[in-house]
Amino acid sequence: MTDDIVFEAICPTDKDQELYWDHAVAVNGQIRNGSVAGLGLRVTVLGHKSFVHAYQFNGKRCRKVLASTTTMNVASARLAVVERDQQLKAGKDPDLERIDMRRKHFLTVREAIDQYWESHVSGLSAGYRYNFAIFVAHWLRPAPKVATRRGYNSKRLYKDFGAMFADRPLTAIKPIHIEEFQRQFTSPYVFNSALRHVLALYNWAIRMQLVDMRNPCSPIRARKLIRRRRDYSTQQIQQIARAIFFPVMDAPPEIEHLTGFAKRDMALVRGQVLTANDQIVKRLPKLTPDRRPILHADSQTRCRSSATTWASFS
């Protein structure tokens, strides 16, 4: 096989492809030096040409494309076949560590999220899966039980993490990107919840050795939550106490002036009202003769500050 033969090789019209092998003996009987067994030229019906390597590995016949004839000549193809044959003699697979640069060979954010969902999140509670979907992967959000057009025209105020960085490599996400994602949330509760889910995603990827990197969420600090006690005014306390100790009961309807089916139906309503009133009376706290509530020892301390409000009900 020479470069001239490669240039002039064509594929017959009745075939999809044609293979030309590197033989030591030419068609005219001339002996050629430097030929390598297993090296071939594949020509397709569309005119595409590429060098191939035919070999046996683990008892199976294999054929691998080396490169196109536009980027490799015959001498380079022979050298590549010799190197691959040496690896085969050593018991190694020559294609084990080969990377095809034409194909994607990095893990994207969306692929990592899908793997994390199948491996870990899918076995957790429904509430956790829902929160993870709305913050990290909106496409995994479960469909509603009833299909309606509610919220069809409304626009979300934030983008989930998967939609924002779907096609980026997982290792390309830096703390500045996490900060950009977290900047959407103003509420400290929502901010911490979103950060917690993204942090768990990267912890899982690092633990499963999918990536070798520091967690980009580690430099981001969670916002401090200040829980404030709700203080009630004296008027509000009086209204709450009145609803607890002196609830308003429904008046049972009169049935004496009714007859027939109307009396029967109204009697059923009267029975329901009387039953509800009896249940309210049973749940009422006990009062002292001066109409003060009887409190336990632990509740007396908590309600001592508002004890003066009970005098208004007597």
Short mmCIF file of C-alpha atoms in Angstrom, two decimals:
data_model
loop_
_atom_site.label_atom_id
_atom_site.label_comp_id
_atom_site.label_asym_id
_atom_site.label_seq_id
_atom_site.Cartn_x
_atom_site.Cartn_y
_atom_site.Cartn_z
CA MET A 1 0.00 0.00 0.00
CA THR A 2 1.30 3.40 -0.98
CA ASP A 3 -0.01 6.94 -0.76
CA ASP A 4 -0.76 6.83 -4.50
CA ILE A 5 -2.90 3.71 -4.05
CA VAL A 6 -4.72 5.42 -1.19
CA PHE A 7 -5.39 8.46 -3.36
CA GLU A 8 -6.69 6.42 -6.32
CA ALA A 9 -8.73 3.88 -4.32
CA ILE A 10 -12.46 3.93 -4.98
CA CYS A 11 -15.48 1.96 -3.79
CA PRO A 12 -17.46 -0.13 -6.28
CA THR A 13 -20.96 1.18 -6.97
CA ASP A 14 -22.60 -2.10 -5.89
CA LYS A 15 -21.05 -1.99 -2.38
CA ASP A 16 -21.36 0.26 0.66
CA GLN A 17 -17.64 0.07 1.40
CA GLU A 18 -14.45 -1.58 0.17
CA LEU A 19 -11.38 -2.66 2.15
CA TYR A 20 -7.82 -2.61 0.77
CA TRP A 21 -5.20 -4.45 2.86
CA ASP A 22 -1.49 -3.76 3.16
CA HIS A 23 0.06 -6.85 1.52
CA ALA A 24 3.76 -7.55 1.09
CA VAL A 25 3.24 -8.74 -2.49
CA ALA A 26 1.89 -6.28 -5.04
CA VAL A 27 -0.52 -7.16 -7.83
CA ASN A 28 2.32 -7.43 -10.35
CA GLY A 29 4.25 -9.82 -8.06
CA GLN A 30 6.71 -7.22 -6.79
CA ILE A 31 7.94 -7.70 -3.21
CA ARG A 32 7.48 -4.63 -1.07
CA ASN A 33 9.25 -3.93 2.17
CA GLY A 34 7.64 -2.29 5.18
CA SER A 35 4.14 -3.71 4.84
CA VAL A 36 2.32 -4.41 8.11
CA ALA A 37 -0.23 -7.16 8.61
CA GLY A 38 -3.59 -5.92 9.87
CA LEU A 39 -3.41 -2.46 8.28
CA GLY A 40 -6.23 -1.70 5.88
CA LEU A 41 -7.83 1.12 3.97
CA ARG A 42 -11.61 1.53 4.11
CA VAL A 43 -13.32 3.43 1.30
CA THR A 44 -17.04 4.12 1.54
CA VAL A 45 -19.48 4.70 -1.29
CA LEU A 46 -19.54 8.40 -0.37
CA GLY A 47 -15.79 8.63 -0.95
CA HIS A 48 -14.68 8.78 2.71
CA LYS A 49 -11.33 7.06 3.32
CA SER A 50 -9.79 5.94 6.62
CA PHE A 51 -7.12 3.56 7.89
CA VAL A 52 -8.29 0.57 9.94
CA HIS A 53 -6.55 -1.99 12.11
CA ALA A 54 -7.78 -5.60 12.13
CA TYR A 55 -6.64 -7.76 15.06
CA GLN A 56 -7.71 -10.45 17.52
CA PHE A 57 -8.25 -9.76 21.23
CA ASN A 58 -9.58 -12.23 23.81
CA GLY A 59 -10.37 -14.70 21.04
CA LYS A 60 -12.48 -12.19 19.10
CA ARG A 61 -11.80 -10.54 15.79
CA CYS A 62 -11.86 -6.75 16.07
CA ARG A 63 -11.50 -3.86 13.65
CA LYS A 64 -10.75 -0.31 14.75
CA VAL A 65 -10.61 2.90 12.73
CA LEU A 66 -7.28 4.67 13.26
CA ALA A 67 -7.75 8.00 11.48
CA SER A 68 -8.82 9.59 8.24
CA THR A 69 -6.46 9.63 5.27
CA THR A 70 -6.55 13.43 5.34
CA THR A 71 -4.72 13.48 8.70
CA MET A 72 -2.56 10.33 8.40
CA ASN A 73 -0.41 8.87 5.63
CA VAL A 74 0.58 5.26 5.07
CA ALA A 75 3.83 5.48 7.05
CA SER A 76 2.09 6.93 10.10
CA ALA A 77 -0.64 4.30 9.88
CA ARG A 78 1.95 1.51 9.79
CA LEU A 79 3.70 2.95 12.84
CA ALA A 80 0.39 3.16 14.71
CA VAL A 81 -0.42 -0.49 13.89
CA VAL A 82 3.04 -1.62 15.08
CA GLU A 83 2.54 0.15 18.41
CA ARG A 84 -0.91 -1.38 18.83
CA ASP A 85 0.44 -4.86 18.03
CA GLN A 86 3.07 -4.45 20.75
CA GLN A 87 0.33 -3.62 23.27
CA LEU A 88 -1.62 -6.69 22.15
CA LYS A 89 1.41 -8.91 22.64
CA ALA A 90 1.74 -7.53 26.18
CA GLY A 91 -1.86 -8.50 26.89
CA LYS A 92 -3.21 -4.93 26.94
CA ASP A 93 -6.20 -3.49 25.18
CA PRO A 94 -4.91 -0.77 22.82
CA ASP A 95 -8.25 1.10 22.96
CA LEU A 96 -8.64 1.08 26.74
CA GLU A 97 -7.19 4.54 27.36
CA ARG A 98 -7.99 6.04 24.01
CA ILE A 99 -10.15 9.19 24.10
CA ASP A 100 -12.20 10.18 21.11
CA MET A 101 -12.01 13.97 21.11
CA ARG A 102 -14.97 14.17 18.76
CA ARG A 103 -17.20 12.84 21.50
CA LYS A 104 -18.04 14.45 24.81
CA HIS A 105 -15.83 12.99 27.52
CA PHE A 106 -16.80 15.07 30.55
CA LEU A 107 -19.68 14.83 33.00
CA THR A 108 -22.18 17.65 32.63
CA VAL A 109 -24.27 19.12 35.42
CA ARG A 110 -27.49 17.67 34.03
CA GLU A 111 -26.01 14.17 33.75
CA ALA A 112 -24.72 14.35 37.32
CA ILE A 113 -28.14 15.47 38.56
CA ASP A 114 -29.86 12.58 36.77
CA GLN A 115 -27.40 10.07 38.25
CA TYR A 116 -27.79 11.58 41.72
CA TRP A 117 -31.57 11.35 41.41
CA GLU A 118 -31.51 7.68 40.37
CA SER A 119 -28.86 6.68 42.90
CA HIS A 120 -29.95 8.60 46.00
CA VAL A 121 -32.82 11.08 45.83
CA SER A 122 -35.38 8.70 44.33
CA GLY A 123 -35.36 6.66 47.55
CA LEU A 124 -36.04 9.60 49.86
CA SER A 125 -39.34 11.12 50.97
CA ALA A 126 -41.76 12.82 48.61
CA GLY A 127 -41.22 16.19 50.28
CA TYR A 128 -37.44 16.02 49.83
CA ARG A 129 -37.83 14.99 46.19
CA TYR A 130 -40.18 17.90 45.55
CA ASN A 131 -37.84 20.46 47.15
CA PHE A 132 -34.86 19.06 45.27
CA ALA A 133 -36.75 19.29 41.98
CA ILE A 134 -37.84 22.93 42.39
CA PHE A 135 -34.35 24.12 43.37
CA VAL A 136 -32.00 21.85 41.38
CA ALA A 137 -33.85 19.97 38.62
CA HIS A 138 -37.21 21.36 37.60
CA TRP A 139 -37.58 18.71 34.86
CA LEU A 140 -37.79 16.04 37.60
CA ARG A 141 -40.72 17.73 39.31
CA PRO A 142 -43.68 15.31 39.51
CA ALA A 143 -46.63 16.03 37.29
CA PRO A 144 -49.77 17.33 39.05
CA LYS A 145 -52.53 14.83 39.74
CA VAL A 146 -55.07 17.07 37.99
CA ALA A 147 -53.99 18.79 34.78
CA THR A 148 -55.04 22.45 34.87
CA ARG A 149 -53.83 25.71 33.39
CA ARG A 150 -53.26 27.25 36.81
CA GLY A 151 -50.06 29.28 36.76
CA TYR A 152 -49.64 28.80 33.01
CA ASN A 153 -48.95 32.48 32.41
CA SER A 154 -47.02 33.06 35.63
CA LYS A 155 -43.23 33.26 35.47
CA ARG A 156 -40.93 31.88 38.13
CA LEU A 157 -38.81 34.41 39.92
CA TYR A 158 -35.77 32.13 39.88
CA LYS A 159 -34.07 29.48 37.73
CA ASP A 160 -33.18 26.08 39.11
CA PHE A 161 -29.54 25.04 39.28
CA GLY A 162 -29.87 22.44 36.52
CA ALA A 163 -31.44 24.85 34.06
CA MET A 164 -28.82 27.51 34.76
CA PHE A 165 -25.74 25.26 34.28
CA ALA A 166 -27.17 22.22 32.44
CA ASP A 167 -24.54 21.73 29.70
CA ARG A 168 -21.50 22.91 31.65
CA PRO A 169 -18.97 20.38 32.97
CA LEU A 170 -19.58 19.53 36.59
CA THR A 171 -15.97 20.36 37.43
CA ALA A 172 -16.25 23.79 35.79
CA ILE A 173 -18.65 25.11 38.45
CA LYS A 174 -16.83 27.49 40.78
CA PRO A 175 -17.93 29.23 44.00
CA ILE A 176 -18.66 32.35 41.96
CA HIS A 177 -21.26 30.37 39.98
CA ILE A 178 -22.84 29.09 43.19
CA GLU A 179 -22.96 32.66 44.44
CA GLU A 180 -24.65 33.73 41.20
CA PHE A 181 -27.27 31.01 41.67
CA GLN A 182 -27.88 31.87 45.33
CA ARG A 183 -28.23 35.58 44.58
CA GLN A 184 -31.73 34.90 43.28
CA PHE A 185 -33.11 34.16 46.74
CA THR A 186 -33.90 36.93 49.21
CA SER A 187 -35.51 34.84 51.94
CA PRO A 188 -32.91 33.26 54.26
CA TYR A 189 -35.00 30.09 54.53
CA VAL A 190 -35.15 29.61 50.74
CA PHE A 191 -31.48 30.60 50.41
CA ASN A 192 -30.34 27.93 52.88
CA SER A 193 -32.63 25.27 51.40
CA ALA A 194 -31.29 25.78 47.86
CA LEU A 195 -27.69 25.82 49.09
CA ARG A 196 -28.23 22.62 51.05
CA HIS A 197 -29.44 20.69 47.99
CA VAL A 198 -26.57 21.82 45.73
CA LEU A 199 -24.08 21.07 48.52
CA ALA A 200 -25.49 17.54 48.84
CA LEU A 201 -25.22 17.03 45.06
CA TYR A 202 -21.49 17.81 45.01
CA ASN A 203 -20.82 15.84 48.20
CA TRP A 204 -22.36 12.79 46.52
CA ALA A 205 -20.36 13.31 43.30
CA ILE A 206 -17.10 13.61 45.28
CA ARG A 207 -17.96 10.60 47.44
CA MET A 208 -18.71 8.48 44.35
CA GLN A 209 -15.40 9.66 42.78
CA LEU A 210 -17.15 11.12 39.75
CA VAL A 211 -15.13 14.32 40.19
CA ASP A 212 -11.89 15.15 41.97
CA MET A 213 -12.39 18.66 43.29
CA ARG A 214 -13.36 20.71 46.30
CA ASN A 215 -17.02 21.31 46.89
CA PRO A 216 -17.75 24.73 45.31
CA CYS A 217 -20.51 25.30 47.89
CA SER A 218 -18.12 25.16 50.85
CA PRO A 219 -17.06 28.86 50.70
CA ILE A 220 -20.72 29.97 50.61
CA ARG A 221 -22.04 30.59 54.10
CA ALA A 222 -25.61 29.89 55.05
CA ARG A 223 -27.62 32.88 56.15
CA LYS A 224 -28.31 33.32 59.84
CA LEU A 225 -31.92 32.80 60.82
CA ILE A 226 -33.25 35.10 63.54
CA ARG A 227 -36.37 33.67 65.09
CA ARG A 228 -38.39 36.40 66.69
CA ARG A 229 -40.95 35.79 69.41
CA ARG A 230 -44.40 36.96 68.53
CA ASP A 231 -45.68 39.40 71.19
CA TYR A 232 -49.42 39.82 71.65
CA SER A 233 -51.15 42.94 72.89
CA THR A 234 -53.57 42.90 75.81
CA GLN A 235 -56.52 43.14 73.45
CA GLN A 236 -55.28 40.18 71.38
CA ILE A 237 -54.76 38.10 74.51
CA GLN A 238 -58.31 38.90 75.61
CA GLN A 239 -59.68 37.83 72.23
CA ILE A 240 -57.71 34.56 72.34
CA ALA A 241 -58.84 33.84 75.90
CA ARG A 242 -62.46 34.63 75.03
CA ALA A 243 -62.35 32.19 72.12
CA ILE A 244 -60.87 29.48 74.36
CA PHE A 245 -62.90 29.84 77.57
CA PHE A 246 -66.11 31.38 76.21
CA PRO A 247 -66.54 30.09 72.63
CA VAL A 248 -69.51 31.10 70.54
CA MET A 249 -71.91 28.21 70.04
CA ASP A 250 -74.47 27.78 67.29
CA ALA A 251 -78.13 28.08 68.23
CA PRO A 252 -80.11 24.91 67.46
CA PRO A 253 -83.01 25.51 65.06
CA GLU A 254 -86.62 25.17 66.23
CA ILE A 255 -88.63 22.26 64.85
CA GLU A 256 -91.97 22.52 66.69
CA HIS A 257 -93.64 24.53 63.94
CA LEU A 258 -92.55 22.13 61.19
CA THR A 259 -94.22 18.96 59.93
CA GLY A 260 -93.45 16.08 57.65
CA PHE A 261 -90.17 15.78 55.80
CA ALA A 262 -89.21 19.36 56.64
CA LYS A 263 -89.36 18.54 60.36
CA ARG A 264 -87.32 15.39 59.79
CA ASP A 265 -84.59 17.24 57.89
CA MET A 266 -84.46 20.08 60.39
CA ALA A 267 -84.25 17.56 63.24
CA LEU A 268 -81.11 16.10 61.68
CA VAL A 269 -79.59 19.58 61.47
CA ARG A 270 -80.56 20.26 65.09
CA GLY A 271 -78.89 17.03 66.18
CA GLN A 272 -75.65 17.97 64.41
CA VAL A 273 -75.62 21.42 66.04
CA LEU A 274 -76.28 20.01 69.53
CA THR A 275 -73.54 17.38 69.07
CA ALA A 276 -71.02 20.05 67.99
CA ASN A 277 -71.95 22.23 70.99
CA ASP A 278 -71.55 19.30 73.37
CA GLN A 279 -68.09 18.57 71.99
CA ILE A 280 -67.09 22.22 72.53
CA VAL A 281 -68.35 22.12 76.12
CA LYS A 282 -66.37 18.94 76.86
CA ARG A 283 -63.15 20.56 75.63
CA LEU A 284 -63.57 23.75 77.69
CA PRO A 285 -61.02 24.26 80.51
CA LYS A 286 -62.29 24.12 84.06
CA LEU A 287 -62.94 27.45 85.79
CA THR A 288 -62.89 28.47 89.45
CA PRO A 289 -66.01 29.89 91.10
CA ASP A 290 -64.80 33.39 90.23
CA ARG A 291 -64.55 32.31 86.58
CA ARG A 292 -60.77 32.00 86.46
CA PRO A 293 -59.09 29.10 84.64
CA ILE A 294 -57.58 26.29 86.69
CA LEU A 295 -53.97 26.04 85.51
CA HIS A 296 -51.33 23.39 86.12
CA ALA A 297 -48.13 24.22 87.97
CA ASP A 298 -46.07 24.55 84.78
CA SER A 299 -48.64 26.64 82.93
CA GLN A 300 -49.16 29.00 85.90
CA THR A 301 -45.65 30.36 85.47
CA ARG A 302 -46.12 30.97 81.74
CA CYS A 303 -49.49 32.69 82.10
CA ARG A 304 -48.68 34.79 85.22
CA SER A 305 -47.86 37.82 83.07
CA SER A 306 -51.32 37.79 81.49
CA ALA A 307 -53.32 36.82 84.57
CA THR A 308 -54.74 40.32 84.88
CA THR A 309 -56.65 39.87 81.64
CA TRP A 310 -59.00 37.26 83.11
CA ALA A 311 -60.65 39.87 85.32
CA SER A 312 -62.33 41.44 82.30
CA PHE A 313 -64.38 38.28 81.70
CA SER A 314 -65.89 38.11 85.20
#
